[in-house]
mmCIF file of C-alpha atoms in Angstrom:
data_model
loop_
_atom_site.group_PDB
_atom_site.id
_atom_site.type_symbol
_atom_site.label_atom_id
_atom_site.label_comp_id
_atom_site.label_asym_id
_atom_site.label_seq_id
_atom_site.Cartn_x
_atom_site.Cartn_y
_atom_site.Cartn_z
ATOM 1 C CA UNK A 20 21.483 32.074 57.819
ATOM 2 C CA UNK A 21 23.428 34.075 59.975
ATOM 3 C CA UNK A 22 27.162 33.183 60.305
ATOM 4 C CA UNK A 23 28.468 31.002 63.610
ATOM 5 C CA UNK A 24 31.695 32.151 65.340
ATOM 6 C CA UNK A 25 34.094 29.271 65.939
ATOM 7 C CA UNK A 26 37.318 28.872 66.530
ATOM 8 C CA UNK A 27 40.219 27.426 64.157
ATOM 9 C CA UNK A 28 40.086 24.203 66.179
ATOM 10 C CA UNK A 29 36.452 23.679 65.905
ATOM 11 C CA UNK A 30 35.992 24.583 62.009
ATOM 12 C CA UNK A 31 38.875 22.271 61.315
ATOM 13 C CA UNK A 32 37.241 18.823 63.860
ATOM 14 C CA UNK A 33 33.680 19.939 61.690
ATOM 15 C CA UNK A 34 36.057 19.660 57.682
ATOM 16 C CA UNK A 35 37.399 16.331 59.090
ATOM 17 C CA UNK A 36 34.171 14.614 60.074
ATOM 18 C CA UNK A 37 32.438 16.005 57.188
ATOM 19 C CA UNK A 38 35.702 14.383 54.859
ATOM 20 C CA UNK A 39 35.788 11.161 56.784
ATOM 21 C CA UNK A 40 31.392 10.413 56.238
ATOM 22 C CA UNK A 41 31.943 11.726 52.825
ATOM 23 C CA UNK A 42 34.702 10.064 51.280
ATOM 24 C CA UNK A 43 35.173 7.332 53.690
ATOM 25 C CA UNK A 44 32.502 5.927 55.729
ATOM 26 C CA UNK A 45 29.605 6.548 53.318
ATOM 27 C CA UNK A 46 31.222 4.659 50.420
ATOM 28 C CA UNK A 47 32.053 1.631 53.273
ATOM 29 C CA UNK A 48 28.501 1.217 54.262
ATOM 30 C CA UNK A 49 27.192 1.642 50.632
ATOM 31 C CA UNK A 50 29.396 -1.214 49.912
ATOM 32 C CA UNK A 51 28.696 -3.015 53.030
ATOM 33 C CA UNK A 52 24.994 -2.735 51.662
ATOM 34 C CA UNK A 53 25.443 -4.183 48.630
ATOM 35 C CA UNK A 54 27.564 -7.026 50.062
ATOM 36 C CA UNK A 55 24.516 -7.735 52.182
ATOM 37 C CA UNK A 56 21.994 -7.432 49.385
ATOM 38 C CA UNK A 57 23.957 -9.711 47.448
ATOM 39 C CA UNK A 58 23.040 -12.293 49.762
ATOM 40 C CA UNK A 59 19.391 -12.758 49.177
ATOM 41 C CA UNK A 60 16.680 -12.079 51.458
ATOM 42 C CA UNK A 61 16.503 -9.042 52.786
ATOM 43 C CA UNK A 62 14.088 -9.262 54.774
ATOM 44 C CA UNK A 63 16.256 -11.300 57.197
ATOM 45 C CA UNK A 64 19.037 -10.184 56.724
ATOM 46 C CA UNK A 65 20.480 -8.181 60.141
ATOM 47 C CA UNK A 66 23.790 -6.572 58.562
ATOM 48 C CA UNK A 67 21.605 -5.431 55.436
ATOM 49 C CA UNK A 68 19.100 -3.766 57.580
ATOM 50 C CA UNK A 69 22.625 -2.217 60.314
ATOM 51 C CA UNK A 70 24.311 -0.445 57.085
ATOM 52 C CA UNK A 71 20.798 0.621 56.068
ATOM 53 C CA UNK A 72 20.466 2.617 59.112
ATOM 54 C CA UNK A 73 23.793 3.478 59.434
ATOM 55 C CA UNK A 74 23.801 4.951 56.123
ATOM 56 C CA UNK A 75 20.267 7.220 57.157
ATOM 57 C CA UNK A 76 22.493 8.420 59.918
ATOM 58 C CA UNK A 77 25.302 9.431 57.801
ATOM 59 C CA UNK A 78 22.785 11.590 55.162
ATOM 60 C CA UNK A 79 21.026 13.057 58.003
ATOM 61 C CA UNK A 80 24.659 14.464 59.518
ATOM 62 C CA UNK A 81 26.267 15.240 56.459
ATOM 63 C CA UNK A 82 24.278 17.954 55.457
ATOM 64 C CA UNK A 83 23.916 19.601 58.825
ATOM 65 C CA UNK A 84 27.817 19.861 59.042
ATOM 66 C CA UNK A 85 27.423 21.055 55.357
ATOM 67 C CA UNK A 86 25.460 23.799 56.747
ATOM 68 C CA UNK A 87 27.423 24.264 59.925
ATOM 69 C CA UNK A 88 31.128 24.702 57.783
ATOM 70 C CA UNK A 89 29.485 27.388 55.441
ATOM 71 C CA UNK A 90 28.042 29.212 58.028
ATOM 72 C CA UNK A 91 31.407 29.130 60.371
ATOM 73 C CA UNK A 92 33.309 32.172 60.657
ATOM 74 C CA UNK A 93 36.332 31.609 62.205
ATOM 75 C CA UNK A 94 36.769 33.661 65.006
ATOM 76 C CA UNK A 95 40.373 34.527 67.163
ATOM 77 C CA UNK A 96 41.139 36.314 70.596
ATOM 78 C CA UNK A 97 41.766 39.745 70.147
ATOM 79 C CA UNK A 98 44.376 39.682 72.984
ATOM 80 C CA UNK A 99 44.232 43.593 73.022
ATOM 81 C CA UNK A 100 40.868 43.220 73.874
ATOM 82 C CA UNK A 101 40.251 44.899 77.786
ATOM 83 C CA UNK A 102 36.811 42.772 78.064
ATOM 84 C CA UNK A 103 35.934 38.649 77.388
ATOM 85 C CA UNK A 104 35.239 37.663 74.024
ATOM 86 C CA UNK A 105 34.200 34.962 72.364
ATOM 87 C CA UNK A 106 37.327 32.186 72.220
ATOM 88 C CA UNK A 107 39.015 34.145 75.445
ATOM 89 C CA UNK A 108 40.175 31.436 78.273
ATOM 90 C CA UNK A 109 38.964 32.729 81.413
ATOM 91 C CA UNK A 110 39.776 31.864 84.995
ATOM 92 C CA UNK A 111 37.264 32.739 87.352
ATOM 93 C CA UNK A 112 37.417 31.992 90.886
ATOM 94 C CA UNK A 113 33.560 30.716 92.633
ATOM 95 C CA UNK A 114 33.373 33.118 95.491
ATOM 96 C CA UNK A 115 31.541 30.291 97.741
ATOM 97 C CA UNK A 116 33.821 27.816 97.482
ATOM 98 C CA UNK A 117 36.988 29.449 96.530
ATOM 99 C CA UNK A 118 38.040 26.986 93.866
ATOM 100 C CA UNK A 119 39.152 28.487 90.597
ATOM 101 C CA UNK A 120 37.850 27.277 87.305
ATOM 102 C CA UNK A 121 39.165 28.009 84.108
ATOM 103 C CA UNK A 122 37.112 27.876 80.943
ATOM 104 C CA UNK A 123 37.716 28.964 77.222
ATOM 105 C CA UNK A 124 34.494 30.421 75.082
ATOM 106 C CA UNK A 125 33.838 28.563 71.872
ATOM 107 C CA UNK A 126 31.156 27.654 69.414
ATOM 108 C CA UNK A 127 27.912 24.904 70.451
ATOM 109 C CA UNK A 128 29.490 22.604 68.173
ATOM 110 C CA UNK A 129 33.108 22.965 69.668
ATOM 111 C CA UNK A 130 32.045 22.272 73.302
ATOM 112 C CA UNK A 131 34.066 19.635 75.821
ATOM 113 C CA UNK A 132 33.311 20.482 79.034
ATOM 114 C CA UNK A 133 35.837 17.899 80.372
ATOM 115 C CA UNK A 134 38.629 19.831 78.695
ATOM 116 C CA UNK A 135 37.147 23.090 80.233
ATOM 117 C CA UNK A 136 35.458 23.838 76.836
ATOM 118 C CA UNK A 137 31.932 25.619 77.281
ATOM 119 C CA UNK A 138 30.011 27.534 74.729
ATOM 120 C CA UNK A 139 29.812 31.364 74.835
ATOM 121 C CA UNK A 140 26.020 31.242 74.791
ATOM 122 C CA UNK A 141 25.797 28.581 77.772
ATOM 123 C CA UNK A 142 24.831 30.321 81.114
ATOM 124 C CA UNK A 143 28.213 30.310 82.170
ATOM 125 C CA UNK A 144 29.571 31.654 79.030
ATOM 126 C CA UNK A 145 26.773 34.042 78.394
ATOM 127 C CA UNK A 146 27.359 35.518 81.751
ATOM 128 C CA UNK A 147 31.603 35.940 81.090
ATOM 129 C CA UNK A 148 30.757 37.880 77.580
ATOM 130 C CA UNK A 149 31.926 41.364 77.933
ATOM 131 C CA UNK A 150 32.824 41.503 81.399
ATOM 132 C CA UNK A 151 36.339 42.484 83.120
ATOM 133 C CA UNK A 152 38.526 41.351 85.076
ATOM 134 C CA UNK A 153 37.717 41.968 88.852
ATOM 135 C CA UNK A 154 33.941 41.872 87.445
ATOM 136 C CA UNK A 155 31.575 39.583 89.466
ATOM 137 C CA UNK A 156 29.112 37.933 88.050
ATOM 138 C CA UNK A 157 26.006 35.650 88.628
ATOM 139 C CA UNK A 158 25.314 32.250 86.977
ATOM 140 C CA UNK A 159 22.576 30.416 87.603
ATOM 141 C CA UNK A 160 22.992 26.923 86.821
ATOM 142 C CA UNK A 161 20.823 23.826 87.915
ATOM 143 C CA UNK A 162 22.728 23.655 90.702
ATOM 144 C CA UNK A 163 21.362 27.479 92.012
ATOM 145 C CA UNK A 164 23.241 30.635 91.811
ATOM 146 C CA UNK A 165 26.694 30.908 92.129
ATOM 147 C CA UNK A 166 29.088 34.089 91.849
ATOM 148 C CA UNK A 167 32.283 34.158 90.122
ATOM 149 C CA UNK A 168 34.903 37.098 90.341
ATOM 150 C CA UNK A 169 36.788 36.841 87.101
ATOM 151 C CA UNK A 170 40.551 36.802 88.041
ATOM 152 C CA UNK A 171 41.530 36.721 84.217
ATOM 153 C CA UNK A 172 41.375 36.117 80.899
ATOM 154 C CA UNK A 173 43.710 35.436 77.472
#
């Protein structure tokens, strides 16, 4: 599998959720299960059957963050670099309504669009990579087209 570019932030939120199912919450619910089972019937029995599925949601996402931490690369801003790269902040100003936005490129899994987070392979990001500053480009989002002049990036 090919390796995923993320940044420092991101690689480090996937090791702590992967730590906290693994050697926390996973041994919790196992107990929690065995609590419940200890109190006869299961077939009745509403917190057995709650840890059960919580415990088929934790093995289903531990092993795709397994797979997402080996396959991370963490990636930096090359602050030398003259053209937007993946984990560069850039402000870009919409040319129909003026307003300036200001976004930084990361990994899928490190997205939070509320804290101006988008991924590089996102319409929006996609359509930053490799451009300039003074560059204009064209997103279209589900909202239409819109035009950004990139005013500039770090």
């Amino acid at each position: 599998m090919a390796k995923t570019p993320c940044t420092k932030e991101t690689y480090d939120k996937l090791v702590e959720r992967y730590t906290f199912l693994k050697k926390i919450e996973r041994p919790r619910v196992v107990d929690e299960m065995e609590e419940a089972r200890k109190q006869g019937d299961l077939s009745e029995n509403a917190e057995y059957h709650a840890a059960k599925e919580m415990l088929a949601h934790i093995d289903l996402e531990i092993p795709k963050l397994e797979d997402q931490i080996s396959n991370a690369i963490i990636v930096e801003f090359d602050a030398n670099s003259d053209t937007v790269r993946f984990g560069a902040t850039v402000t870009a100003k919409n040319l129909a309504t003026k307003k300036e936005v200001v976004y930084q490129l990361v990994s899928p899994e490190g997205v939070d669009p509320m804290n101006g987070k988008i991924s590089f392979k996102s319409p929006m990001g996609s359509a930053f990579m490799g451009k300039k500053k003074g560059d204009i480009v064209e997103v279209v989002t589900p909202k239409g087209k819109n035009r950004f002049e990139i005013v500039d990036f770090k």
